[in-house]
PDB file of C-alpha atoms in Angstrom:
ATOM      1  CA  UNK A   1     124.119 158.779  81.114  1.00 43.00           C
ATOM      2  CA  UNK A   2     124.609 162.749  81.487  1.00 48.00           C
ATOM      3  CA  UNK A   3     125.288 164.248  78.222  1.00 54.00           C
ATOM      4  CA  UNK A   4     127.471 167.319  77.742  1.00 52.00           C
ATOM      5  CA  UNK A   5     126.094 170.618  77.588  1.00 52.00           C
ATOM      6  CA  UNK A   6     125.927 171.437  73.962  1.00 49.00           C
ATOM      7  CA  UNK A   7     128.668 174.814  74.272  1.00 49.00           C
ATOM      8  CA  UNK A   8     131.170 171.640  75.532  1.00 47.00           C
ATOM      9  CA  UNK A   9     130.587 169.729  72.324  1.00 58.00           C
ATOM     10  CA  UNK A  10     131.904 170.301  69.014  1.00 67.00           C
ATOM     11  CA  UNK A  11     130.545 173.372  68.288  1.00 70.00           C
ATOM     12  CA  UNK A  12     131.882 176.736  69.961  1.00 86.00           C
ATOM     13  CA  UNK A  13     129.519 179.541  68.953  1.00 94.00           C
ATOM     14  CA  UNK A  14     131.487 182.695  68.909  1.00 94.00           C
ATOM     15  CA  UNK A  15     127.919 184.580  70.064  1.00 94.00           C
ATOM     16  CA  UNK A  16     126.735 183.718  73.235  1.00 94.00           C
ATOM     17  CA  UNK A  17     123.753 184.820  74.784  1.00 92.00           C
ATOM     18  CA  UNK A  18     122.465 184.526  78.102  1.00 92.00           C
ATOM     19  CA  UNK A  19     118.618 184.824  79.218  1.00 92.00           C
ATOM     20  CA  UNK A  20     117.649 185.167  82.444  1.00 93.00           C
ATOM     21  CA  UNK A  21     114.467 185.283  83.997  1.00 93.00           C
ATOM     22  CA  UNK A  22     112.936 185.919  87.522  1.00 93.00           C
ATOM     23  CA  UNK A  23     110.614 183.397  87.341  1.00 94.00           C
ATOM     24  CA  UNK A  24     109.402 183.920  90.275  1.00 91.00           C
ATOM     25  CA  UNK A  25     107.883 187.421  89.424  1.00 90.00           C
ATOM     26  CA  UNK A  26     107.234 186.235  85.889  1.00 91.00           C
ATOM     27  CA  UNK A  27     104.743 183.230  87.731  1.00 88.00           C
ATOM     28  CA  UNK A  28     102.109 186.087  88.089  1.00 80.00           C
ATOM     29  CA  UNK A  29     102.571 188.546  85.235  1.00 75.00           C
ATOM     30  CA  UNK A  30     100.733 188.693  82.188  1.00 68.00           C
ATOM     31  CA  UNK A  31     103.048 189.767  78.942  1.00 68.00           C
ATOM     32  CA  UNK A  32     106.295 190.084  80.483  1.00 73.00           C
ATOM     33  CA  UNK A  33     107.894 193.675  80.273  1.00 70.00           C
ATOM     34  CA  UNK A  34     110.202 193.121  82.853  1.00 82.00           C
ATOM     35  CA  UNK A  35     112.002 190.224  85.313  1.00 88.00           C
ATOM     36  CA  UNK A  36     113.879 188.702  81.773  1.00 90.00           C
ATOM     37  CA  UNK A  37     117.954 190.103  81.646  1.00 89.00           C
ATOM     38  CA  UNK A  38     119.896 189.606  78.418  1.00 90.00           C
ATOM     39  CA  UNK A  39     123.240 189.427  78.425  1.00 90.00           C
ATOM     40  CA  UNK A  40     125.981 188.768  75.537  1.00 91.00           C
ATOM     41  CA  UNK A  41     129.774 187.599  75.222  1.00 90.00           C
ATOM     42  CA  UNK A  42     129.922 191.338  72.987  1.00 84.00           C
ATOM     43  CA  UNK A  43     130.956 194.178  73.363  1.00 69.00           C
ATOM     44  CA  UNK A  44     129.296 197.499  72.126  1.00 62.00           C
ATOM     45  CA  UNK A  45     132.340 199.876  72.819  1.00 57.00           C
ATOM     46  CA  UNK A  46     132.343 202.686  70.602  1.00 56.00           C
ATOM     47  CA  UNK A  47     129.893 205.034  68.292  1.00 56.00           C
ATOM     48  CA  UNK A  48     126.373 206.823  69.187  1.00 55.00           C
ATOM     49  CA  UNK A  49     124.793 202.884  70.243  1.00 54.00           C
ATOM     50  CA  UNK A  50     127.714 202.689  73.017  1.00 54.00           C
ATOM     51  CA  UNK A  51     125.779 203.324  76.302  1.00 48.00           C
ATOM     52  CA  UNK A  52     122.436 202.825  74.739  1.00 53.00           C
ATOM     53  CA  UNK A  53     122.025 198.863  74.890  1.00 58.00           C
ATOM     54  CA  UNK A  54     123.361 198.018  77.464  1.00 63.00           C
ATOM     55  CA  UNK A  55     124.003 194.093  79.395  1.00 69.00           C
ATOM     56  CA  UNK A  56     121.461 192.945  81.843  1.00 74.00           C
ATOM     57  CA  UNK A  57     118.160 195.035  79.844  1.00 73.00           C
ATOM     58  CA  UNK A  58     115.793 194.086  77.531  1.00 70.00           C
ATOM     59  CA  UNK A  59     117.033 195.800  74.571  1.00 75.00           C
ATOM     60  CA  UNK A  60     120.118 193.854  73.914  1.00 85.00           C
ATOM     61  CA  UNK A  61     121.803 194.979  70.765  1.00 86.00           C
ATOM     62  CA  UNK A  62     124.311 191.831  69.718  1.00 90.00           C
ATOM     63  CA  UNK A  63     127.345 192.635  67.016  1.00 89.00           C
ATOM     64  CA  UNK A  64     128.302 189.807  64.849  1.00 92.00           C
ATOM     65  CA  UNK A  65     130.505 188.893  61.932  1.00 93.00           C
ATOM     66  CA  UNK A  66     129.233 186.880  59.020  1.00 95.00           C
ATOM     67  CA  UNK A  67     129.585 183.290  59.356  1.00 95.00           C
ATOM     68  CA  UNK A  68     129.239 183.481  63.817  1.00 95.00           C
ATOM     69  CA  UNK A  69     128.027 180.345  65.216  1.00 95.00           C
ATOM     70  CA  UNK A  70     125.657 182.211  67.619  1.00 95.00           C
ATOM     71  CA  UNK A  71     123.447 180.659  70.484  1.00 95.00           C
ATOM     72  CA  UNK A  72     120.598 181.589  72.975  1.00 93.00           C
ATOM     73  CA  UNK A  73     120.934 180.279  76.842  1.00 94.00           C
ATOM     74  CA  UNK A  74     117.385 180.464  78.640  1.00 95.00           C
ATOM     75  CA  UNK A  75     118.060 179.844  82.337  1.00 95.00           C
ATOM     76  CA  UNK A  76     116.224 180.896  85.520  1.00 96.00           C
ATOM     77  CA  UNK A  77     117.436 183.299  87.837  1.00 94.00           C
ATOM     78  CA  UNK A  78     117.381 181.678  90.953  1.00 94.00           C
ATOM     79  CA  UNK A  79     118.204 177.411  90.163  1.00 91.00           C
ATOM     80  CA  UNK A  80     117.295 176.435  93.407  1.00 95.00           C
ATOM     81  CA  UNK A  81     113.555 176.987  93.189  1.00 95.00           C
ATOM     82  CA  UNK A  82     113.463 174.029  90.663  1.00 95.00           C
ATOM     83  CA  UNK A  83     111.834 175.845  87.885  1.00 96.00           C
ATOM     84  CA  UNK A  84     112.745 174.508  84.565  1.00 95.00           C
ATOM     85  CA  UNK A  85     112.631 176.865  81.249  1.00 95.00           C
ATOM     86  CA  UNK A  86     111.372 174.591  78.184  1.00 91.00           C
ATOM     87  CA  UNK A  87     110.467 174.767  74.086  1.00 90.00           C
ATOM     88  CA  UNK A  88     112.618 177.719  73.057  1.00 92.00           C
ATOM     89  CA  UNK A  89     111.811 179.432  69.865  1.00 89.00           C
ATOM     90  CA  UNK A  90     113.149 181.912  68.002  1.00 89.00           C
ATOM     91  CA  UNK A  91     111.033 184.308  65.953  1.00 86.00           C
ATOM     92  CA  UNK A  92     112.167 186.875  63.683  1.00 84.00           C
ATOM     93  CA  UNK A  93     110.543 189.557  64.161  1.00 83.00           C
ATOM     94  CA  UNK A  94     111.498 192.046  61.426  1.00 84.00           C
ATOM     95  CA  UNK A  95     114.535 193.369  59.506  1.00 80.00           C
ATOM     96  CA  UNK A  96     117.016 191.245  56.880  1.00 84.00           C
ATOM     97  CA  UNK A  97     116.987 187.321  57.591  1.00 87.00           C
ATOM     98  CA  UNK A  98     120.543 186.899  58.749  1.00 92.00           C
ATOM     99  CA  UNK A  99     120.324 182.927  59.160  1.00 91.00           C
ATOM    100  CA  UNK A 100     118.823 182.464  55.340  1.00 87.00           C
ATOM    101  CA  UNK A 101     115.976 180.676  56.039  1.00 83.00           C
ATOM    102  CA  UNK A 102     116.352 177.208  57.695  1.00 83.00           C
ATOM    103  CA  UNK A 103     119.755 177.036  56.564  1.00 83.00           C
ATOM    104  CA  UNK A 104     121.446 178.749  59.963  1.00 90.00           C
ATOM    105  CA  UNK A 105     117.936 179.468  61.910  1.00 91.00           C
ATOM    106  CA  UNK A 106     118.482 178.912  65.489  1.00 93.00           C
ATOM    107  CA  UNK A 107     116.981 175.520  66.695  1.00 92.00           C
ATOM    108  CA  UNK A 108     116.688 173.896  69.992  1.00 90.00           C
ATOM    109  CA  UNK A 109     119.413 171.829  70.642  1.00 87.00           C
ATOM    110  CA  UNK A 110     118.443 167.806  71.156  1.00 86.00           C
ATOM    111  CA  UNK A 111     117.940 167.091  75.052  1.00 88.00           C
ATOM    112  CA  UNK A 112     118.971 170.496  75.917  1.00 89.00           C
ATOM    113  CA  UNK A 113     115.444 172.875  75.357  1.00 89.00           C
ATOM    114  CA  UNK A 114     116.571 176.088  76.834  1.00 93.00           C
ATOM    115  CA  UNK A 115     119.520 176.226  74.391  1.00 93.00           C
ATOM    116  CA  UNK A 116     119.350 177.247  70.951  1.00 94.00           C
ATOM    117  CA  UNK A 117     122.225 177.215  68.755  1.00 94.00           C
ATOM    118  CA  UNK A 118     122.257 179.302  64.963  1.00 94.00           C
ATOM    119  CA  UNK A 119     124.606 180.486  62.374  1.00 95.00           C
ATOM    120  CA  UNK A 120     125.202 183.823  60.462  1.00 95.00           C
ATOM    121  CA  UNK A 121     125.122 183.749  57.141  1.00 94.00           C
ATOM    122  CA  UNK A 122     124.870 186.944  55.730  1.00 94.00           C
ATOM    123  CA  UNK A 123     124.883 190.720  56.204  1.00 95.00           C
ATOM    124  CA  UNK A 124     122.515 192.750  58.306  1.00 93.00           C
ATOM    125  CA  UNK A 125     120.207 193.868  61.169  1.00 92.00           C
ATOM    126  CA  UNK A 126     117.334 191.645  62.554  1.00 90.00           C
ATOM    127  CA  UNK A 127     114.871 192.483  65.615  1.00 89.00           C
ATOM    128  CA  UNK A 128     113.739 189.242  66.858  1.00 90.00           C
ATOM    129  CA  UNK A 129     111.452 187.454  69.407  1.00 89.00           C
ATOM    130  CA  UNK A 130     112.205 184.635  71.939  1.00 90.00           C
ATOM    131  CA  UNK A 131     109.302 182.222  72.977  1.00 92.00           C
ATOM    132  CA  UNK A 132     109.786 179.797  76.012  1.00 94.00           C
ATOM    133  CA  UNK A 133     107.614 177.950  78.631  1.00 94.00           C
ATOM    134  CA  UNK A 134     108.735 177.734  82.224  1.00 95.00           C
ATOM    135  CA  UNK A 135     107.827 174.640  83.958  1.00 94.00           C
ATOM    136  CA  UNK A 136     107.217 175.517  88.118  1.00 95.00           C
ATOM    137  CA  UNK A 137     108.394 172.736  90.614  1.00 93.00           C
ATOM    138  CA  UNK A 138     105.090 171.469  91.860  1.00 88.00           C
ATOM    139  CA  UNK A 139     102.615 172.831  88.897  1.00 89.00           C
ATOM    140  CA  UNK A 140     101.781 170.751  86.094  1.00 87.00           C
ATOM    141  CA  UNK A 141     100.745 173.439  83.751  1.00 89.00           C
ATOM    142  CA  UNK A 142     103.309 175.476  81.529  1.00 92.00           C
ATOM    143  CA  UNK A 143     103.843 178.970  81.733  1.00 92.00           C
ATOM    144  CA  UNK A 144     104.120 180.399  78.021  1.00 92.00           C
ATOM    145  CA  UNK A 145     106.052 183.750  77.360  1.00 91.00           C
ATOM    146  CA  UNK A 146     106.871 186.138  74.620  1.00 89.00           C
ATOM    147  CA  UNK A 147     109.682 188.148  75.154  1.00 86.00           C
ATOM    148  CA  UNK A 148     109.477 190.582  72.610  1.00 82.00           C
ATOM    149  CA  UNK A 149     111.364 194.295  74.147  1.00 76.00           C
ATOM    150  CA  UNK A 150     113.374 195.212  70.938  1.00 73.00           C
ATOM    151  CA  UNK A 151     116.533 192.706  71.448  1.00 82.00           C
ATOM    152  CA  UNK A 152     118.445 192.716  67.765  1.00 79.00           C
ATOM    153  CA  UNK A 153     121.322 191.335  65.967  1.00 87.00           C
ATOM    154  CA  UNK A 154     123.793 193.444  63.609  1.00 87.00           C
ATOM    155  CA  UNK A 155     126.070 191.419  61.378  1.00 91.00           C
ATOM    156  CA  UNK A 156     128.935 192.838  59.726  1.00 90.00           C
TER     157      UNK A 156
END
C-alpha cells in the first residue's frame, strides 16, 4: 500500500523547503559547491538582506516565527534518470539552537528519507548543514554529500 507523502498527513509545516540537486553533475564532483538549488515557501521582501539571498542559490536565508513546523524536501533535479536521494541529516552548524535540542530537531520522516520535518521553538539565527546520499539507477554504491554553502534560519 502507497502511503501519503508526509506534507499530506497531519502535519502542515508552515516552512517548506525545497532541495534540489543535479545529480547528474554532482555523480562526478568531489565536495559539492555547486549543482544543489534551495528554495523556500518565504519571502525575504524588505531591509539590507532583500536581494542578497536569494531562491534557487546556495545561501538560502529562511524567516520563521517561533513555534513553525518547518521541513526539508531533498529531491533530484531531473526524476526520470531514476536517481533516488536517501539518509537526510540535518547538522547545525553554528549559531543559537532554534529546535532545543531533540525536542523540535528535524528528523527523517518514517518511509519517506529525503524529507525531514522540525519545529521552532525558540528565538534566533542558526547556519546549518544538510547531509544526504544519492542512490544512482544502476550503481550499488551511495554517493555521500555535505552541503554546507552558508544556508540559515532566522526566527522571530
Amino acid at each position: 500500500m502507497k502511503k501519503d507523502h508526509p506534507v499530506l498527513s497531519n502535519v502542515r509545516p508552515q516552512v517548506k523547503l525545497a532541495v534540489v540537486c543535479d545529480t547528474t553533475k554532482l555523480k562526478d564532483a568531489g565536495t559539492p559547491a555547486a549543482h544543489i538549488y534551495m528554495i523556500d515557501n518565504r519571502v525575504v521582501a524588505n531591509g539590507p538582506q532583500a536581494n542578497r539571498y536569494e531562491e534557487g542559490g546556495a545561501e538560502l536565508k529562511t524567516v520563521c516565527d517561533v513555534n513553525d513546523d518547518i521541513s526539508w524536501y531533498v529531491l533530484p533535479l531531473n526524476p526520470t534518470l531514476g536517481d533516488v536521494i536517501e539518509e537526510v541529516y540535518f547538522v547545525n552548524r553554528s549559531g543559537q539552537d532554534v529546535f532545543q535540542g531533540n525536542i523540535g530537531s528535524p528528523k527523517p520522516q518514517e518511509g519517506f528519507p529525503n524529507f525531514l520535518l522540525g519545529h521552532l521553538r525558540t528565538k534566533g539565527d542558526l547556519n546549518y548543514t544538510l547531509k544526504f546520499k544519492i542512490r544512482y539507477k544502476n550503481d550499488p554504491n551511495l554517493k555521500e554529500v555535505t552541503w554546507d554553502p552558508g544556508p540559515w534560519l532566522e526566527v522571530k
